Short mmCIF file of C-alpha atoms and ligand atoms in Angstrom, two decimals:
data_model
loop_
_atom_site.label_atom_id
_atom_site.label_comp_id
_atom_site.label_asym_id
_atom_site.label_seq_id
_atom_site.Cartn_x
_atom_site.Cartn_y
_atom_site.Cartn_z
CA MET A 852 131.01 111.85 91.24
CA LEU A 853 127.69 113.57 90.77
CA LYS A 854 126.69 112.32 94.17
CA ILE A 855 129.70 113.94 95.81
CA VAL A 856 129.12 117.21 94.04
CA ALA A 857 125.51 117.06 95.22
CA MET A 858 126.62 116.20 98.77
CA PHE A 859 128.95 119.15 98.69
CA PHE A 860 126.23 121.56 97.67
CA ARG A 861 124.01 120.19 100.39
CA PHE A 862 126.59 120.85 103.09
CA ILE A 863 128.58 123.81 101.94
CA PRO A 864 126.19 126.65 102.83
CA LEU A 865 125.84 125.28 106.37
CA TYR A 866 129.56 124.75 106.58
CA PHE A 867 130.41 128.34 105.79
CA VAL A 868 127.65 129.68 108.04
CA LEU A 869 129.05 127.63 110.90
CA LEU A 870 132.60 128.71 110.16
CA SER A 871 131.57 132.33 110.39
CA LEU A 872 129.64 131.78 113.62
CA VAL A 873 132.08 129.60 115.49
CA SER A 874 135.21 131.37 116.59
CA SER A 875 136.14 128.72 119.14
CA SER A 876 136.95 125.21 118.22
CA CYS A 877 134.19 122.80 119.03
CA VAL A 878 130.54 122.11 118.99
CA THR A 879 128.90 119.25 120.87
CA SER A 880 125.16 118.80 120.44
CA GLY A 881 125.02 122.25 118.93
CA LYS A 882 126.71 123.96 121.89
CA ILE A 883 130.07 125.63 121.73
CA ASN A 884 132.33 123.60 123.92
CA LYS A 885 135.97 124.61 123.69
CA VAL A 886 138.52 122.26 125.15
CA THR A 887 140.47 123.82 128.00
CA ASP A 888 144.05 124.17 126.89
CA THR A 889 145.96 122.01 129.36
CA SER A 890 148.82 121.38 126.93
CA GLU A 891 151.40 123.15 129.10
CA ILE A 892 150.76 120.76 132.02
CA SER A 893 153.64 118.38 131.62
CA LYS A 894 152.51 114.94 132.69
CA PRO A 895 149.42 113.00 131.66
CA LYS A 896 148.17 110.04 133.67
CA ASN A 897 146.56 108.42 130.61
CA ILE A 898 147.18 108.46 126.86
CA VAL A 899 144.70 107.73 124.07
CA LEU A 900 146.36 107.34 120.66
CA LEU A 901 143.88 107.44 117.78
CA ILE A 902 145.20 106.30 114.40
CA GLY A 903 143.30 107.09 111.22
CA ASP A 904 144.78 104.48 108.92
CA GLY A 905 145.59 106.12 105.59
CA MET A 906 144.38 109.51 106.84
CA GLY A 907 146.25 112.33 105.12
CA LEU A 908 145.34 116.00 105.24
CA SER A 909 142.90 115.68 102.32
CA GLN A 910 141.01 112.95 104.20
CA VAL A 911 140.81 115.20 107.28
CA SER A 912 139.74 118.11 105.05
CA ALA A 913 137.05 115.97 103.37
CA GLY A 914 135.75 115.18 106.84
CA LEU A 915 135.44 118.91 107.49
CA TYR A 916 133.68 119.70 104.20
CA PHE A 917 131.25 116.78 104.31
CA ARG A 918 130.21 117.14 107.93
CA ASP A 919 127.11 119.07 108.88
CA SER A 920 128.65 120.44 112.10
CA PRO A 921 132.19 121.55 112.93
CA SER A 922 134.66 118.72 113.05
CA ASN A 923 136.17 117.44 116.28
CA PHE A 924 139.58 117.97 114.62
CA GLU A 925 138.94 121.69 115.16
CA ARG A 926 139.10 121.17 118.93
CA PHE A 927 142.87 120.57 118.97
CA ASN A 928 145.28 123.33 119.93
CA THR A 929 148.52 121.53 118.96
CA ILE A 930 149.21 120.32 115.41
CA GLY A 931 152.34 118.64 114.01
CA LEU A 932 153.43 116.68 110.95
CA ILE A 933 155.21 113.33 110.75
CA LYS A 934 157.54 111.85 108.19
CA THR A 935 156.30 108.34 107.58
CA SER A 936 159.04 106.45 105.69
CA ALA A 937 159.90 102.88 106.72
CA ASP A 938 163.38 101.32 106.91
CA GLY A 939 164.38 100.68 103.31
CA PHE A 940 161.10 102.02 101.89
CA VAL A 941 160.25 105.63 101.12
CA ILE A 942 156.59 104.72 101.43
CA THR A 943 155.50 102.82 104.51
CA ASP A 944 152.84 100.17 105.01
CA SER A 945 150.61 99.96 108.09
CA ALA A 946 152.79 97.35 109.81
CA ALA A 947 156.00 99.41 109.78
CA GLY A 948 153.97 102.56 110.46
CA ALA A 949 152.30 101.09 113.55
CA THR A 950 155.53 99.47 114.77
CA ALA A 951 157.13 102.95 114.67
CA PHE A 952 154.38 104.23 117.01
CA SER A 953 154.31 101.16 119.26
CA THR A 954 158.08 100.57 119.66
CA GLY A 955 160.02 103.58 118.30
CA GLU A 956 161.69 101.30 115.72
CA LYS A 957 162.10 102.24 112.06
CA THR A 958 161.53 98.85 110.53
CA TYR A 959 160.75 97.14 107.21
CA ASN A 960 157.31 97.03 105.60
CA GLY A 961 155.39 94.04 106.93
CA ALA A 962 157.08 93.93 110.34
CA ILE A 963 154.77 93.41 113.33
CA GLY A 964 156.52 94.61 116.51
CA MET A 965 159.90 93.54 115.07
CA THR A 966 163.14 95.42 114.42
CA SER A 967 164.80 95.57 111.00
CA GLU A 968 166.93 92.64 112.20
CA LYS A 969 163.74 90.65 112.86
CA GLN A 970 164.15 90.80 116.61
CA PRO A 971 161.11 91.45 118.85
CA ALA A 972 160.90 95.10 119.93
CA LYS A 973 159.18 95.83 123.23
CA THR A 974 155.89 97.68 122.69
CA ILE A 975 154.48 100.58 124.67
CA ILE A 976 151.69 98.26 125.82
CA GLU A 977 154.20 95.74 127.17
CA SER A 978 156.27 98.43 128.92
CA LEU A 979 153.31 100.21 130.49
CA SER A 980 151.55 96.99 131.56
CA GLU A 981 154.67 96.02 133.51
CA ARG A 982 154.26 99.28 135.40
CA GLY A 983 150.62 98.60 136.22
CA PHE A 984 148.87 100.60 133.49
CA ALA A 985 145.64 99.23 132.05
CA THR A 986 145.81 98.91 128.25
CA GLY A 987 143.41 98.45 125.37
CA ILE A 988 142.85 98.43 121.61
CA VAL A 989 139.67 99.25 119.69
CA VAL A 990 139.68 98.86 115.88
CA THR A 991 137.34 98.47 112.90
CA SER A 992 139.64 95.92 111.23
CA SER A 993 140.24 92.49 112.70
CA VAL A 994 142.24 92.65 115.91
CA VAL A 995 145.08 90.76 114.20
CA HIS A 996 145.39 93.32 111.38
CA ALA A 997 148.71 95.17 110.99
CA THR A 998 148.01 98.25 113.10
CA PRO A 999 146.58 96.65 116.27
CA ALA A 1000 148.89 93.62 115.96
CA SER A 1001 151.97 95.85 116.09
CA PHE A 1002 150.96 96.90 119.61
CA TYR A 1003 150.90 93.40 121.17
CA ALA A 1004 152.54 90.84 118.82
CA HIS A 1005 156.01 90.11 117.45
CA VAL A 1006 155.80 88.40 114.07
CA ASP A 1007 158.08 88.83 111.06
CA HIS A 1008 155.23 89.32 108.59
CA ARG A 1009 151.83 90.98 108.87
CA TYR A 1010 149.89 88.33 106.94
CA LYS A 1011 150.68 85.54 109.45
CA TYR A 1012 147.33 86.24 111.10
CA GLU A 1013 147.01 82.96 113.02
CA GLU A 1014 150.50 83.40 114.44
CA ILE A 1015 149.65 86.97 115.46
CA ALA A 1016 146.41 85.78 117.14
CA GLU A 1017 148.42 83.45 119.41
CA PHE A 1018 149.82 86.50 121.18
CA LEU A 1019 146.36 87.73 122.24
CA PRO A 1020 145.41 85.43 125.16
CA THR A 1021 148.67 86.04 127.02
CA SER A 1022 149.12 89.63 125.87
CA ASP A 1023 149.11 92.43 128.42
CA LEU A 1024 145.90 93.87 127.00
CA ASP A 1025 142.93 94.40 129.30
CA PHE A 1026 140.40 95.55 126.70
CA ILE A 1027 140.15 94.34 123.09
CA ALA A 1028 137.42 95.28 120.58
CA GLY A 1029 137.18 94.66 116.84
CA GLY A 1030 136.71 91.81 114.38
CA GLY A 1031 138.78 88.68 113.74
CA LEU A 1032 136.92 85.75 115.36
CA LYS A 1033 137.97 83.28 112.67
CA PHE A 1034 141.66 83.73 113.53
CA LEU A 1035 140.84 82.63 117.08
CA ASN A 1036 138.31 79.83 116.70
CA ASN A 1037 138.43 78.58 113.11
CA ARG A 1038 142.11 77.95 112.73
CA GLU A 1039 144.18 75.59 110.64
CA ASP A 1040 145.81 74.20 113.80
CA LYS A 1041 142.33 73.72 115.39
CA LYS A 1042 143.37 75.60 118.55
CA ASP A 1043 140.52 77.39 120.33
CA LEU A 1044 142.00 80.73 121.28
CA LEU A 1045 138.64 82.04 122.53
CA GLN A 1046 138.86 79.38 125.22
CA GLU A 1047 142.46 80.44 125.90
CA LEU A 1048 141.29 84.02 126.26
CA ARG A 1049 138.76 82.85 128.88
CA LEU A 1050 141.45 80.86 130.67
CA ASN A 1051 143.45 84.08 130.81
CA GLU A 1052 140.62 85.89 132.60
CA PHE A 1053 139.02 87.51 129.56
CA GLU A 1054 135.28 87.80 129.24
CA VAL A 1055 134.62 87.10 125.54
CA LEU A 1056 131.66 89.08 124.17
CA GLU A 1057 130.14 88.71 120.72
CA THR A 1058 127.82 91.70 121.12
CA ILE A 1059 128.57 95.16 122.48
CA PRO A 1060 127.59 95.16 126.17
CA SER A 1061 125.58 98.04 127.59
CA THR A 1062 127.59 98.02 130.81
CA ILE A 1063 131.09 96.82 131.28
CA GLY A 1064 132.19 93.89 133.48
CA THR A 1065 135.12 93.76 135.84
CA ASN A 1066 137.06 90.99 134.06
CA LYS A 1067 139.33 91.73 131.11
CA GLN A 1068 137.13 92.29 128.04
CA ALA A 1069 137.44 90.86 124.51
CA VAL A 1070 134.63 92.20 122.31
CA LEU A 1071 134.87 90.32 118.98
CA LEU A 1072 132.05 91.10 116.59
CA ALA A 1073 133.04 89.87 113.12
CA GLU A 1074 134.79 86.90 111.51
CA ASP A 1075 137.38 89.17 109.87
CA GLY A 1076 137.24 92.99 109.59
CA MET A 1077 134.17 94.78 110.93
CA PRO A 1078 131.52 95.70 108.31
CA LYS A 1079 131.75 99.07 106.57
CA ILE A 1080 129.56 101.89 107.92
CA SER A 1081 127.48 101.50 104.74
CA GLU A 1082 127.01 97.80 105.56
CA GLY A 1083 125.59 98.48 109.00
CA ARG A 1084 128.51 98.81 111.41
CA GLY A 1085 126.60 101.61 113.11
CA ASP A 1086 128.17 103.25 116.14
CA PHE A 1087 130.55 100.41 116.93
CA LEU A 1088 133.72 102.54 116.99
CA PRO A 1089 132.48 105.42 119.17
CA LYS A 1090 130.55 103.02 121.45
CA ALA A 1091 133.39 100.53 121.94
CA THR A 1092 135.75 103.45 122.54
CA GLN A 1093 133.40 104.86 125.20
CA LEU A 1094 133.25 101.45 126.90
CA ALA A 1095 137.03 101.12 126.75
CA LEU A 1096 137.43 104.52 128.40
CA GLU A 1097 134.95 103.60 131.16
CA TYR A 1098 136.68 100.30 131.77
CA LEU A 1099 140.31 101.46 131.58
CA SER A 1100 139.79 104.62 133.64
CA GLU A 1101 139.09 102.40 136.68
CA SER A 1102 142.87 101.88 136.79
CA ASP A 1103 144.56 103.86 139.58
CA LYS A 1104 147.89 103.78 137.82
CA GLY A 1105 146.64 105.13 134.48
CA PHE A 1106 145.90 103.66 131.07
CA PHE A 1107 146.95 103.53 127.42
CA LEU A 1108 144.34 103.04 124.70
CA MET A 1109 144.93 102.74 120.95
CA VAL A 1110 141.89 103.35 118.74
CA GLU A 1111 142.08 102.82 114.98
CA GLY A 1112 139.75 104.05 112.24
CA SER A 1113 141.05 101.17 110.14
CA GLN A 1114 138.85 101.51 107.10
CA ILE A 1115 139.70 105.07 106.04
CA ASP A 1116 142.63 103.22 104.44
CA TRP A 1117 140.36 100.66 102.81
CA GLY A 1118 138.21 103.38 101.23
CA GLY A 1119 141.43 104.89 99.88
CA HIS A 1120 142.69 101.59 98.46
CA ALA A 1121 139.30 101.04 96.80
CA ASN A 1122 139.34 104.63 95.47
CA GLU A 1123 135.77 104.94 96.78
CA VAL A 1124 135.02 108.50 97.90
CA ASP A 1125 131.79 107.70 99.77
CA TYR A 1126 133.42 104.79 101.63
CA LEU A 1127 136.38 106.95 102.63
CA ILE A 1128 134.29 109.88 103.81
CA GLU A 1129 131.84 107.77 105.85
CA GLU A 1130 134.77 106.13 107.62
CA GLN A 1131 136.44 109.50 108.16
CA LEU A 1132 133.24 110.89 109.72
CA ASP A 1133 132.91 107.85 112.01
CA PHE A 1134 136.51 108.40 113.15
CA ASP A 1135 135.76 112.10 113.71
CA LYS A 1136 132.78 111.17 115.92
CA THR A 1137 135.02 108.80 117.90
CA ILE A 1138 137.57 111.58 118.44
CA GLY A 1139 134.69 113.61 119.91
CA VAL A 1140 133.95 110.82 122.42
CA VAL A 1141 137.60 110.75 123.50
CA LEU A 1142 137.94 114.54 123.73
CA ASP A 1143 134.75 114.77 125.80
CA PHE A 1144 136.16 112.14 128.18
CA ALA A 1145 139.56 113.87 128.32
CA GLN A 1146 137.98 117.23 129.00
CA LYS A 1147 136.14 115.89 132.05
CA ASN A 1148 139.03 113.71 133.18
CA GLY A 1149 141.75 116.40 132.93
CA GLU A 1150 144.67 113.93 133.11
CA THR A 1151 144.38 112.37 129.66
CA LEU A 1152 146.53 113.21 126.64
CA VAL A 1153 144.74 112.65 123.32
CA ILE A 1154 146.88 112.16 120.20
CA VAL A 1155 145.38 111.69 116.73
CA THR A 1156 147.57 110.79 113.77
CA ALA A 1157 147.91 108.46 110.78
CA ASP A 1158 150.44 105.84 109.76
CA HIS A 1159 150.51 107.14 106.15
CA GLU A 1160 148.23 108.56 103.48
CA THR A 1161 146.29 106.21 101.20
CA GLY A 1162 145.04 106.79 97.67
CA GLY A 1163 146.96 109.98 96.86
CA PHE A 1164 143.60 111.50 97.70
CA THR A 1165 142.96 115.13 96.83
CA LEU A 1166 140.13 117.68 96.76
CA SER A 1167 140.66 119.33 93.43
CA MET A 1168 138.38 121.79 91.70
CA ASN A 1169 135.83 120.46 89.26
CA GLY A 1170 137.12 121.57 85.83
CA SER A 1171 137.25 125.35 85.94
CA ASP A 1172 134.71 125.61 88.78
CA TYR A 1173 136.24 127.08 91.93
CA ASN A 1174 133.06 126.34 93.85
CA THR A 1175 132.88 122.58 93.55
CA LEU A 1176 135.18 119.97 95.07
CA LYS A 1177 136.03 116.95 93.00
CA PRO A 1178 137.55 114.34 95.34
CA SER A 1179 139.90 112.12 93.37
CA PHE A 1180 142.70 109.59 93.79
CA SER A 1181 146.12 109.22 92.20
CA THR A 1182 146.92 105.65 93.35
CA GLY A 1183 145.31 102.48 94.69
CA GLY A 1184 148.18 102.29 97.19
CA HIS A 1185 149.82 104.56 99.74
CA SER A 1186 151.57 107.88 99.23
CA GLY A 1187 154.61 109.43 100.90
CA THR A 1188 153.19 112.79 101.98
CA MET A 1189 153.63 113.80 105.60
CA VAL A 1190 150.58 113.18 107.75
CA PRO A 1191 149.16 115.39 110.50
CA VAL A 1192 149.36 114.90 114.28
CA PHE A 1193 146.76 116.51 116.56
CA ALA A 1194 147.31 116.62 120.33
CA GLU A 1195 145.28 117.90 123.27
CA GLY A 1196 145.69 117.59 127.03
CA PRO A 1197 148.67 117.39 129.41
CA GLY A 1198 151.90 117.15 127.40
CA ALA A 1199 150.25 118.04 124.08
CA SER A 1200 152.75 120.82 123.33
CA GLU A 1201 155.42 118.10 122.78
CA PHE A 1202 153.65 117.14 119.56
CA GLY A 1203 154.04 120.38 117.55
CA GLY A 1204 156.63 120.53 114.75
CA ILE A 1205 157.89 118.17 112.06
CA TYR A 1206 159.44 114.88 113.13
CA ASP A 1207 159.72 111.16 112.36
CA ASN A 1208 156.86 108.76 113.06
CA THR A 1209 159.08 106.96 115.61
CA ALA A 1210 159.16 110.15 117.72
CA ILE A 1211 155.48 109.59 118.61
CA TYR A 1212 156.62 106.58 120.68
CA PHE A 1213 159.50 108.43 122.36
CA LYS A 1214 157.35 111.46 123.18
CA MET A 1215 154.64 109.25 124.75
CA MET A 1216 157.19 107.28 126.78
CA LYS A 1217 158.91 110.49 127.94
CA LEU A 1218 155.61 111.92 129.13
CA LEU A 1219 154.73 108.74 131.04
CA ARG A 1220 158.18 108.30 132.59
CA GLU A 1221 158.19 107.59 136.32
ZN1 LIG B 857 146.84 100.52 103.38
#
């Protein structure tokens, strides 16, 4: 705790100085760089959906306090809130939460791309691929973890990782980045799904390339989840996201990319403040990469949200001291508070207000209708 208090004192004078200097919403490399408000333009060509797993408002706020420059969250002009409950559960897990975004279905906790009746529900990636969109996922978990899996697989329970992995080679995805090698090449059934990926025209890469090839790309860098930032993950998330944007934006028809800051949730479950904040800051940096792309591109809608809050995380005062934050947790699990939605770019104005998590799917599909 002392460390956090110390961190806070280190950053807070700068933070308030910057707040008083910056009346617009963004700083890149020290320069004020406000995003042009294109939210009233109705139809995006591309959508990037960024999910901060377990990222409630206190996590976003912590990212603002413990950052030494203004947060990329401050670049958004449209803000909403979503109700996150699952079917039959007041508090959702990441599987039901992601399935709500990917299919518009309110389903049970644990469901991967399945309805409450355990029937496969068509995902946004499947629908858009049929129409010629390029699609991708970039995550810091394994690529078979609940959130990414819900965008390309249909399995009745999230922990059936090997079953989920079988969907990857023949999925409609064009760009995949994250961990999870062991679910592809060290399986109980001895199948070699890396080879199947190659047979399905994927280039399989076990390091981050500096330039991107023309084949479909599967960048798989860890046996299971990617390392924590504190364990040396480095710039994987912003870099892989940049590569995904370069690759997918070659598509004439448009693209859909889902990016997940998976480990904000894991810091919350572990009740580790430093872990949570480092992951939040990495996600913030990645949002900056996407907003910079969208700003130049002009036809890309950027949506940032969370599936649920994790840890019952809060930024309370330290005893009777109104000048010191004391980040603390009330649970090792999830909480039921609404989570924020940030949107920027063509169609962003659709995302203001309070609505169900499933509406994210319907709003995206409406905006991309033919
Ligand atoms: Zn969780």
